[in-house]
CSV table of C-alpha atoms in Angstrom, one decimal:
chain,number,residue,atom,x,y,z
A,1,UNK,CA,69.2,31.3,-9.9
A,2,UNK,CA,65.6,31.9,-10.1
A,3,UNK,CA,64.2,28.3,-10.8
A,4,UNK,CA,66.9,26.5,-8.7
A,5,UNK,CA,65.2,28.3,-5.9
A,6,UNK,CA,62.5,27.6,-7.1
A,7,UNK,CA,63.4,23.6,-7.7
A,8,UNK,CA,64.9,23.4,-4.1
A,9,UNK,CA,62.4,24.7,-2.6
A,10,UNK,CA,60.2,22.4,-4.0
A,11,UNK,CA,61.9,19.7,-3.0
A,12,UNK,CA,62.5,21.1,0.8
A,13,UNK,CA,58.4,21.8,1.2
A,14,UNK,CA,58.3,18.0,-0.5
A,15,UNK,CA,60.0,16.2,2.1
A,16,UNK,CA,58.2,18.0,4.8
A,17,UNK,CA,54.9,17.3,3.4
A,18,UNK,CA,53.4,20.3,2.6
A,19,UNK,CA,52.0,19.8,0.0
A,20,UNK,CA,49.8,22.9,-1.8
A,21,UNK,CA,53.3,24.8,-0.9
A,22,UNK,CA,56.1,22.6,-2.8
A,23,UNK,CA,53.0,22.2,-5.4
A,24,UNK,CA,53.6,26.3,-6.1
A,25,UNK,CA,56.8,26.3,-6.1
A,26,UNK,CA,57.4,23.8,-9.0
A,27,UNK,CA,54.4,25.8,-10.7
A,28,UNK,CA,57.0,28.1,-10.8
A,29,UNK,CA,60.0,26.6,-12.1
A,30,UNK,CA,57.9,25.6,-14.9
A,31,UNK,CA,57.1,28.0,-16.2
A,32,UNK,CA,60.6,29.8,-15.5
A,33,UNK,CA,62.0,26.5,-17.7
A,34,UNK,CA,59.4,24.9,-20.7
A,35,UNK,CA,62.1,22.6,-21.7
A,36,UNK,CA,63.5,20.6,-18.2
A,37,UNK,CA,62.2,17.0,-18.3
A,38,UNK,CA,62.9,16.6,-15.1
A,39,UNK,CA,61.5,20.2,-14.0
A,40,UNK,CA,58.1,18.9,-14.5
A,41,UNK,CA,58.7,15.2,-13.3
A,42,UNK,CA,59.1,16.7,-10.5
A,43,UNK,CA,55.7,19.2,-10.7
A,44,UNK,CA,53.8,15.1,-11.5
A,45,UNK,CA,55.4,13.5,-8.0
A,46,UNK,CA,53.3,16.4,-6.5
A,47,UNK,CA,50.3,16.7,-7.8
A,48,UNK,CA,50.3,11.9,-7.8
A,49,UNK,CA,51.3,12.7,-3.8
A,50,UNK,CA,48.4,14.8,-3.1
A,51,UNK,CA,46.2,12.2,-5.1
A,52,UNK,CA,45.7,13.6,-7.9
A,53,UNK,CA,46.3,11.7,-10.6
A,54,UNK,CA,44.2,13.4,-13.5
A,55,UNK,CA,46.2,16.4,-13.2
A,56,UNK,CA,49.7,14.4,-12.6
A,57,UNK,CA,49.7,12.8,-16.5
A,58,UNK,CA,49.7,16.3,-18.8
A,59,UNK,CA,53.4,16.6,-16.7
A,60,UNK,CA,54.5,13.0,-17.9
A,61,UNK,CA,53.7,13.1,-20.6
A,62,UNK,CA,55.2,16.7,-21.5
A,63,UNK,CA,58.1,14.9,-19.8
A,64,UNK,CA,58.6,12.1,-21.9
A,65,UNK,CA,58.2,13.5,-25.1
A,66,UNK,CA,60.9,16.4,-24.2
A,67,UNK,CA,62.8,13.5,-23.4
A,68,UNK,CA,61.4,10.1,-25.2
A,69,UNK,CA,63.6,7.6,-23.2
A,70,UNK,CA,62.7,8.4,-19.7
A,71,UNK,CA,61.8,5.4,-18.6
A,72,UNK,CA,60.5,6.4,-14.8
A,73,UNK,CA,58.3,8.7,-16.8
A,74,UNK,CA,56.7,6.1,-18.9
A,75,UNK,CA,57.0,3.7,-16.5
A,76,UNK,CA,54.9,5.5,-14.1
A,77,UNK,CA,52.3,6.9,-16.7
A,78,UNK,CA,52.0,3.3,-17.1
A,79,UNK,CA,51.0,3.3,-14.0
A,80,UNK,CA,48.2,5.4,-14.1
A,81,UNK,CA,46.7,4.6,-16.9
A,82,UNK,CA,46.4,1.2,-15.6
A,83,UNK,CA,45.2,2.5,-12.8
A,84,UNK,CA,42.6,4.4,-14.5
A,85,UNK,CA,41.4,1.1,-16.1
A,86,UNK,CA,43.6,2.1,-19.2
A,87,UNK,CA,44.9,-1.0,-20.5
A,88,UNK,CA,45.9,-0.3,-24.0
A,89,UNK,CA,47.9,2.9,-23.3
A,90,UNK,CA,49.0,1.3,-20.3
A,91,UNK,CA,50.7,-1.5,-22.1
A,92,UNK,CA,51.9,0.2,-24.7
A,93,UNK,CA,54.4,2.5,-22.1
A,94,UNK,CA,55.2,-0.9,-20.0
A,95,UNK,CA,56.6,-1.6,-23.8
A,96,UNK,CA,58.3,1.0,-24.7
A,97,UNK,CA,59.3,0.2,-20.7
A,98,UNK,CA,61.3,-3.3,-21.8
A,99,UNK,CA,62.0,-2.1,-25.6
A,100,UNK,CA,65.0,-0.2,-24.1
A,101,UNK,CA,65.4,-2.5,-20.8
A,102,UNK,CA,64.3,-6.3,-21.6
A,103,UNK,CA,64.5,-7.2,-17.7
A,104,UNK,CA,62.5,-5.0,-16.0
A,105,UNK,CA,61.0,-6.0,-13.4
A,106,UNK,CA,58.3,-3.9,-12.7
A,107,UNK,CA,57.0,-3.3,-16.3
A,108,UNK,CA,56.9,-6.8,-16.8
A,109,UNK,CA,54.3,-7.3,-13.5
A,110,UNK,CA,52.2,-4.2,-14.6
A,111,UNK,CA,52.3,-5.3,-18.8
A,112,UNK,CA,51.0,-8.8,-17.1
A,113,UNK,CA,48.1,-6.8,-14.9
A,114,UNK,CA,47.5,-4.9,-18.2
A,115,UNK,CA,46.3,-8.5,-19.3
A,116,UNK,CA,44.6,-10.0,-16.6
A,117,UNK,CA,42.9,-6.4,-16.5
A,118,UNK,CA,41.4,-6.8,-20.1
A,119,UNK,CA,40.1,-10.2,-19.4
A,120,UNK,CA,38.4,-9.0,-16.4
A,121,UNK,CA,36.8,-6.1,-17.5
A,122,UNK,CA,35.6,-7.4,-20.6
A,123,UNK,CA,34.2,-10.8,-17.6
A,124,UNK,CA,32.2,-8.2,-16.7
A,125,UNK,CA,30.5,-6.4,-18.8
A,126,UNK,CA,29.9,-10.4,-20.6
A,127,UNK,CA,27.9,-10.8,-18.2
A,128,UNK,CA,26.5,-7.7,-17.2
A,129,UNK,CA,24.8,-7.9,-21.1
A,130,UNK,CA,23.8,-11.0,-19.6
A,131,UNK,CA,21.8,-9.2,-17.2
A,132,UNK,CA,23.7,-11.5,-14.5
A,133,UNK,CA,24.5,-8.7,-12.2
A,134,UNK,CA,25.8,-10.8,-9.5
A,135,UNK,CA,29.0,-12.3,-11.7
A,136,UNK,CA,29.0,-8.5,-12.8
A,137,UNK,CA,29.4,-7.4,-9.7
A,138,UNK,CA,32.0,-10.6,-7.5
A,139,UNK,CA,34.0,-9.4,-11.1
A,140,UNK,CA,34.3,-6.6,-11.1
A,141,UNK,CA,35.5,-6.5,-7.3
A,142,UNK,CA,38.5,-8.1,-8.6
A,143,UNK,CA,38.8,-5.2,-11.9
A,144,UNK,CA,37.9,-2.6,-9.2
A,145,UNK,CA,41.4,-3.5,-7.5
A,146,UNK,CA,43.0,-3.4,-10.5
A,147,UNK,CA,42.3,0.0,-10.9
A,148,UNK,CA,40.6,2.1,-8.5
A,149,UNK,CA,40.9,5.2,-10.3
A,150,UNK,CA,38.7,4.3,-13.2
A,151,UNK,CA,35.1,5.5,-12.8
A,152,UNK,CA,34.2,3.8,-15.5
A,153,UNK,CA,33.7,0.0,-13.5
A,154,UNK,CA,32.5,1.8,-10.6
A,155,UNK,CA,29.5,4.0,-12.7
A,156,UNK,CA,28.9,-0.1,-14.3
A,157,UNK,CA,28.9,-1.7,-10.4
A,158,UNK,CA,26.3,1.0,-9.4
A,159,UNK,CA,24.1,0.1,-11.8
A,160,UNK,CA,24.8,-3.5,-10.9
A,161,UNK,CA,23.7,-2.8,-7.4
A,162,UNK,CA,20.5,-0.6,-8.1
A,163,UNK,CA,19.6,-3.9,-9.7
A,164,UNK,CA,20.6,-6.5,-7.3
A,165,UNK,CA,17.6,-3.6,-5.0
A,166,UNK,CA,21.3,-2.5,-2.9
A,167,UNK,CA,21.2,1.5,-3.0
A,168,UNK,CA,23.4,2.0,-0.7
A,169,UNK,CA,26.5,0.2,-1.9
A,170,UNK,CA,25.4,1.5,-5.1
A,171,UNK,CA,26.3,4.8,-3.0
A,172,UNK,CA,28.9,3.9,-1.8
A,173,UNK,CA,31.0,3.6,-5.4
A,174,UNK,CA,29.7,6.8,-7.1
A,175,UNK,CA,31.1,8.9,-5.0
A,176,UNK,CA,34.3,8.0,-5.7
A,177,UNK,CA,33.3,8.8,-9.7
A,178,UNK,CA,31.7,11.3,-9.5
A,179,UNK,CA,35.7,12.8,-8.0
A,180,UNK,CA,37.2,10.5,-10.8
A,181,UNK,CA,35.5,11.9,-13.8
A,182,UNK,CA,36.3,15.9,-14.4
A,183,UNK,CA,32.1,16.9,-15.2
A,184,UNK,CA,30.8,14.0,-13.8
A,185,UNK,CA,27.1,15.2,-13.6
A,186,UNK,CA,25.3,12.2,-14.1
A,187,UNK,CA,27.4,10.6,-10.9
A,188,UNK,CA,25.8,13.7,-8.7
A,189,UNK,CA,21.9,13.3,-10.3
A,190,UNK,CA,22.4,9.4,-9.2
A,191,UNK,CA,24.0,10.0,-6.0
A,192,UNK,CA,21.3,12.3,-5.3
A,193,UNK,CA,18.5,10.4,-6.4
A,194,UNK,CA,19.5,7.2,-4.3
A,195,UNK,CA,19.4,9.2,-1.5
A,196,UNK,CA,16.0,11.1,-2.6
A,197,UNK,CA,14.5,6.9,-2.6
A,198,UNK,CA,15.7,6.6,0.5
A,199,UNK,CA,14.2,9.7,2.5
A,200,UNK,CA,17.8,11.3,3.2
A,201,UNK,CA,16.3,14.2,1.3
A,202,UNK,CA,18.9,16.3,2.3
A,203,UNK,CA,22.6,14.9,1.4
A,204,UNK,CA,20.2,14.2,-1.5
A,205,UNK,CA,19.9,18.1,-2.1
A,206,UNK,CA,24.0,19.0,-1.6
A,207,UNK,CA,24.7,15.9,-4.5
A,208,UNK,CA,22.6,18.2,-6.6
A,209,UNK,CA,24.2,20.7,-5.9
A,210,UNK,CA,27.5,20.1,-6.8
A,211,UNK,CA,25.3,18.7,-9.7
A,212,UNK,CA,24.6,22.5,-10.4
A,213,UNK,CA,28.4,23.7,-9.6
A,214,UNK,CA,29.1,22.2,-13.0
A,215,UNK,CA,26.3,23.5,-14.7
A,216,UNK,CA,23.8,25.6,-14.0
A,217,UNK,CA,21.6,25.0,-16.9
A,218,UNK,CA,21.5,21.9,-16.6
A,219,UNK,CA,18.0,20.6,-17.1
A,220,UNK,CA,18.1,17.4,-14.9
A,221,UNK,CA,19.9,18.2,-12.7
A,222,UNK,CA,17.8,21.3,-12.0
A,223,UNK,CA,14.1,20.1,-12.4
A,224,UNK,CA,15.4,17.7,-9.6
A,225,UNK,CA,16.6,20.3,-7.4
A,226,UNK,CA,13.4,22.1,-7.5
A,227,UNK,CA,11.8,18.8,-6.0
A,228,UNK,CA,14.0,17.8,-3.6
A,229,UNK,CA,14.3,21.5,-2.5
A,230,UNK,CA,10.0,22.3,-1.5
A,231,UNK,CA,10.1,18.6,-0.2
A,232,UNK,CA,13.2,19.1,2.1
A,233,UNK,CA,11.9,23.0,3.1
A,234,UNK,CA,7.9,21.4,4.1
A,235,UNK,CA,9.6,18.0,6.0
A,236,UNK,CA,12.1,20.5,7.6
A,237,UNK,CA,9.6,22.8,8.0
A,238,UNK,CA,6.9,20.2,9.3
A,239,UNK,CA,9.1,19.2,12.3
A,240,UNK,CA,9.5,23.0,13.3
A,241,UNK,CA,6.3,23.6,13.8
A,242,UNK,CA,6.1,20.0,16.3
A,243,UNK,CA,8.4,21.2,18.2
A,244,UNK,CA,7.2,24.5,18.8
A,245,UNK,CA,4.3,22.4,19.8
A,246,UNK,CA,1.3,23.4,16.1
A,247,UNK,CA,0.4,20.5,15.8
A,248,UNK,CA,-2.8,22.3,13.7
A,249,UNK,CA,0.0,23.3,11.3
A,250,UNK,CA,2.5,20.7,11.6
A,251,UNK,CA,0.0,18.1,9.5
A,252,UNK,CA,-1.6,20.5,7.0
A,253,UNK,CA,2.6,21.3,6.2
A,254,UNK,CA,2.5,16.9,6.1
A,255,UNK,CA,-1.0,17.0,3.9
A,256,UNK,CA,1.4,19.2,1.4
A,257,UNK,CA,4.8,16.3,1.9
A,258,UNK,CA,2.2,13.8,0.3
A,259,UNK,CA,0.8,15.5,-2.8
A,260,UNK,CA,4.3,17.3,-3.1
A,261,UNK,CA,6.0,13.2,-3.2
A,262,UNK,CA,3.1,9.8,-3.8
A,263,UNK,CA,5.6,8.4,-5.4
A,264,UNK,CA,7.9,7.0,-3.2
A,265,UNK,CA,6.7,4.9,0.3
A,266,UNK,CA,9.1,6.6,2.7
A,267,UNK,CA,8.4,10.3,2.8
A,268,UNK,CA,3.8,8.9,2.4
A,269,UNK,CA,4.3,7.3,6.1
A,270,UNK,CA,6.7,9.6,7.4
A,271,UNK,CA,3.9,12.3,6.6
A,272,UNK,CA,1.1,9.7,8.2
A,273,UNK,CA,3.4,9.0,11.2
A,274,UNK,CA,3.9,12.2,11.8
A,275,UNK,CA,0.2,13.6,10.9
A,276,UNK,CA,-1.0,10.2,14.0
A,277,UNK,CA,1.3,11.9,15.7
A,278,UNK,CA,0.3,15.3,15.7
A,279,UNK,CA,-3.6,14.1,16.1
A,280,UNK,CA,-2.7,12.2,19.6
A,281,UNK,CA,-1.9,16.0,20.5
A,282,UNK,CA,-4.5,17.5,19.6
A,283,UNK,CA,-6.4,15.8,21.3
A,284,UNK,CA,-5.0,15.8,24.8
A,285,UNK,CA,-5.1,19.5,24.3
A,286,UNK,CA,-8.8,19.9,22.2
A,287,UNK,CA,-9.5,16.2,23.1
A,288,UNK,CA,-10.8,13.9,20.6
A,289,UNK,CA,-13.9,13.1,22.1
A,290,UNK,CA,-15.1,16.7,20.8
A,291,UNK,CA,-15.2,15.5,17.5
A,292,UNK,CA,-16.8,12.0,18.5
A,293,UNK,CA,-19.2,13.8,21.0
A,294,UNK,CA,-20.5,15.9,17.7
A,295,UNK,CA,-21.2,12.6,15.9
A,296,UNK,CA,-20.8,9.8,18.6
A,297,UNK,CA,-21.8,7.5,15.8
A,298,UNK,CA,-18.9,7.9,13.6
A,299,UNK,CA,-17.0,4.8,13.0
A,300,UNK,CA,-14.6,7.0,11.0
A,301,UNK,CA,-13.7,9.4,13.8
A,302,UNK,CA,-13.5,6.4,16.4
A,303,UNK,CA,-11.6,4.3,14.0
A,304,UNK,CA,-8.6,7.1,13.0
A,305,UNK,CA,-8.6,8.0,16.8
A,306,UNK,CA,-8.1,3.9,17.8
A,307,UNK,CA,-5.4,3.5,15.3
A,308,UNK,CA,-3.8,7.1,16.4
A,309,UNK,CA,-3.1,5.4,20.2
A,310,UNK,CA,-1.9,2.1,18.3
A,311,UNK,CA,1.0,4.5,17.6
A,312,UNK,CA,1.5,6.0,20.9
A,313,UNK,CA,1.1,2.8,22.2
A,314,UNK,CA,-1.9,2.8,24.8
A,315,UNK,CA,-3.7,-0.2,23.4
A,316,UNK,CA,-6.2,-0.4,25.8
A,317,UNK,CA,-8.1,2.5,24.9
A,318,UNK,CA,-7.9,1.6,21.1
A,319,UNK,CA,-9.3,-1.6,21.4
A,320,UNK,CA,-12.3,0.9,23.9
A,321,UNK,CA,-12.8,2.3,20.4
A,322,UNK,CA,-13.2,0.4,18.5
A,323,UNK,CA,-15.6,-1.8,19.9
A,324,UNK,CA,-17.3,1.2,20.7
A,325,UNK,CA,-17.4,1.2,16.5
A,326,UNK,CA,-18.3,-2.1,16.5
A,327,UNK,CA,-22.0,-1.1,18.9
A,328,UNK,CA,-22.0,1.3,15.5
A,329,UNK,CA,-22.2,-0.8,12.9
A,330,UNK,CA,-21.3,-5.5,13.6
A,331,UNK,CA,-21.5,-5.9,10.0
A,332,UNK,CA,-18.4,-4.2,9.3
A,333,UNK,CA,-14.9,-6.2,8.8
A,334,UNK,CA,-12.3,-3.1,9.0
A,335,UNK,CA,-13.5,-2.7,12.0
A,336,UNK,CA,-13.5,-6.2,13.3
A,337,UNK,CA,-9.6,-6.5,12.1
A,338,UNK,CA,-9.0,-4.1,14.0
A,339,UNK,CA,-10.1,-5.3,16.8
A,340,UNK,CA,-8.9,-8.0,16.8
A,341,UNK,CA,-5.5,-6.2,15.9
A,342,UNK,CA,-5.4,-4.3,18.2
A,343,UNK,CA,-6.2,-6.4,20.7
A,344,UNK,CA,-3.8,-8.9,19.8
A,345,UNK,CA,-1.3,-5.7,21.0
A,346,UNK,CA,-3.1,-5.3,23.2
A,347,UNK,CA,-1.8,-8.7,24.6
A,348,UNK,CA,1.5,-8.9,22.9
A,349,UNK,CA,2.3,-5.7,24.9
A,350,UNK,CA,2.1,-7.1,28.0
A,351,UNK,CA,3.8,-9.7,26.2
A,352,UNK,CA,7.6,-8.3,24.6
A,353,UNK,CA,7.3,-5.7,22.8
A,354,UNK,CA,10.6,-5.8,20.7
A,355,UNK,CA,10.0,-2.7,19.1
A,356,UNK,CA,10.1,-0.8,22.9
A,357,UNK,CA,12.8,-4.0,23.4
A,358,UNK,CA,14.9,-1.3,20.9
A,359,UNK,CA,13.8,1.6,21.4
A,360,UNK,CA,12.9,2.4,17.4
A,361,UNK,CA,9.5,3.8,16.7
A,362,UNK,CA,7.0,1.0,14.3
A,363,UNK,CA,8.4,2.0,11.3
A,364,UNK,CA,11.5,2.4,11.5
A,365,UNK,CA,14.4,0.4,8.3
A,366,UNK,CA,16.3,-2.5,8.8
A,367,UNK,CA,19.3,0.3,9.5
A,368,UNK,CA,17.8,1.6,11.8
A,369,UNK,CA,16.4,-1.6,13.8
A,370,UNK,CA,20.2,-2.8,13.5
A,371,UNK,CA,21.7,0.3,14.7
A,372,UNK,CA,19.8,0.6,18.3
A,373,UNK,CA,20.2,-3.1,18.5
A,374,UNK,CA,23.8,-2.3,17.4
A,375,UNK,CA,24.6,0.5,20.1
A,376,UNK,CA,22.3,-1.9,22.7
A,377,UNK,CA,24.1,-4.9,22.5
A,378,UNK,CA,26.8,-3.4,23.0
A,379,UNK,CA,25.8,-1.5,26.1
A,380,UNK,CA,23.9,-5.0,27.8
A,381,UNK,CA,26.5,-7.3,27.0
A,382,UNK,CA,27.1,-10.1,30.2
A,383,UNK,CA,30.3,-9.5,30.0
A,384,UNK,CA,29.7,-5.4,30.8
A,385,UNK,CA,28.8,-6.6,34.7
A,386,UNK,CA,30.6,-8.0,37.6
A,387,UNK,CA,27.8,-9.0,40.2
A,388,UNK,CA,25.7,-11.9,38.6
A,389,UNK,CA,22.9,-11.1,39.9
A,390,UNK,CA,23.6,-7.7,37.5
A,391,UNK,CA,24.7,-10.5,35.1
A,392,UNK,CA,21.7,-12.2,34.8
A,393,UNK,CA,19.7,-9.0,34.3
A,394,UNK,CA,21.9,-8.4,31.5
A,395,UNK,CA,21.6,-11.4,30.4
A,396,UNK,CA,18.1,-12.1,30.4
A,397,UNK,CA,18.0,-8.1,28.4
A,398,UNK,CA,20.8,-8.6,26.2
A,399,UNK,CA,18.3,-11.9,24.6
A,400,UNK,CA,16.1,-10.0,24.2
A,401,UNK,CA,17.1,-7.8,22.5
A,402,UNK,CA,18.4,-10.2,19.9
A,403,UNK,CA,15.2,-11.6,19.7
A,404,UNK,CA,13.6,-8.6,19.0
A,405,UNK,CA,16.7,-7.5,16.0
A,406,UNK,CA,16.0,-11.4,15.0
A,407,UNK,CA,12.2,-10.7,14.6
A,408,UNK,CA,12.0,-7.7,14.1
A,409,UNK,CA,15.0,-7.9,10.9
A,410,UNK,CA,12.7,-11.1,9.0
A,411,UNK,CA,10.3,-9.1,6.8
A,412,UNK,CA,7.9,-12.7,7.2
A,413,UNK,CA,8.7,-12.7,10.8
A,414,UNK,CA,8.4,-8.6,10.9
A,415,UNK,CA,4.7,-9.3,9.1
A,416,UNK,CA,3.6,-11.7,11.9
A,417,UNK,CA,4.9,-9.9,14.3
A,418,UNK,CA,3.4,-6.5,13.3
A,419,UNK,CA,0.0,-8.1,12.9
A,420,UNK,CA,0.3,-9.0,16.3
A,421,UNK,CA,1.8,-12.4,16.5
A,422,UNK,CA,5.4,-13.3,18.2
A,423,UNK,CA,6.1,-15.4,16.0
A,424,UNK,CA,9.0,-16.8,18.2
A,425,UNK,CA,6.6,-17.2,21.3
A,426,UNK,CA,5.8,-21.1,21.3
A,427,UNK,CA,2.4,-20.7,22.2
A,428,UNK,CA,2.6,-19.4,19.3
A,429,UNK,CA,3.7,-22.5,17.1
A,430,UNK,CA,0.5,-24.7,16.1
A,431,UNK,CA,2.3,-28.2,16.3
A,432,UNK,CA,5.3,-27.3,17.9
A,433,UNK,CA,6.5,-26.0,13.9
A,434,UNK,CA,7.6,-23.2,13.0
A,435,UNK,CA,10.1,-21.2,15.0
A,436,UNK,CA,12.9,-21.4,16.9
A,437,UNK,CA,13.2,-24.9,17.0
A,438,UNK,CA,16.3,-25.9,19.5
A,439,UNK,CA,18.1,-29.7,18.8
A,440,UNK,CA,16.2,-32.5,21.4
A,441,UNK,CA,13.6,-30.3,21.9
A,442,UNK,CA,16.1,-28.7,25.0
A,443,UNK,CA,16.0,-24.5,24.7
A,444,UNK,CA,18.9,-23.4,26.4
A,445,UNK,CA,18.0,-19.9,26.8
A,446,UNK,CA,15.3,-21.6,29.8
A,447,UNK,CA,15.8,-23.1,32.9
A,448,UNK,CA,18.0,-25.4,34.0
A,449,UNK,CA,21.4,-24.2,36.0
A,450,UNK,CA,23.3,-23.4,33.0
A,451,UNK,CA,25.8,-20.6,32.8
A,452,UNK,CA,26.4,-18.9,29.7
A,453,UNK,CA,29.5,-17.6,28.8
A,454,UNK,CA,29.5,-14.5,26.3
A,455,UNK,CA,32.6,-13.7,24.0
A,456,UNK,CA,32.3,-10.3,21.6
A,457,UNK,CA,33.2,-10.8,18.6
């Protein structure tokens, strides 16, 4: 009677969508009667509804063992095995169903899928073996469609993405892979390393902690954990020091960041940029000039201060410092180049500064640039404005924002811009070549009585 009660409660709770509660009743029913194939089958259904396909498998196998001609369980198990990429065992289940029921349509369809999947898996592995990662990724797209619960194909695709230089996509594949294997420490470690290399130290830390939860003695995970934890702590406390205006200590902290991780460009660049930021802040308090006064001919101090000014986008002061430094040393190549660059940047700042337009720092990565662009493009879309004057103003902003994105997301154009040349400035296009070419020398954004309708895409 108790078993009946548990089954009835399980059924009701399942219908109400209360899966965890339903599951506990099915557990009790299985404990009470371990010979009832239907109870196992029902519990498997709850596991599946909860998205726990791994747990459903043993229950289905138990049901099939107790009742070998139980076709629904066979079909269900075959479907799970197929989604896990296990074509051989899946095929056995579909054949067993067709053996008893030759006209079973779903079993026929699934059997074909199993054959297709096997061919695709082979194709992917061959392409990977040849080192053709692009093809491997394309084939794995189809593989994963048929077997979304197979960690192996996701891990393989992640590896291809890493080789193709796309760590973000690798992260998207490794994340589900960590859940698809019982103990996927390797995937957690890899995820942590990828986040680390992208400068995302907090995410890196949480992933490597997942690895250690599975085994606190995992040597590789532990040594990576120590490194990430140390670096992360230094970065966080450096920023905290800056927020408390303790700039000198922040500089020291960022210097130790560079010692902790000299090999990942992101952290070195970040540290240098923040040290510069602090130096200029410190200068405005103690005034850098003190350093200059003590050694009026120290061209290095002048050069450093000029570089700090450039990072602060105070180009006039940078030009002055470089000019002064050159008075002491006319022959110095570095100072001549620095002065030229500062003058170019000054000239440019009076024109369009694409970093300023998007409101991003000069060290922003492509992702940050695109994010800033999307936000601003939405905000300044001409369709958002009513009056003609506002529309005109928005149109101008919109074009600037689009130009900024174009220059800063193209490595070649961005490099030109960083060296003080506006790649979209017609003055810079010697001989009319390069840059943006409009047909018949007509630039739709210049002069004339043109009205543009921007449509949202």
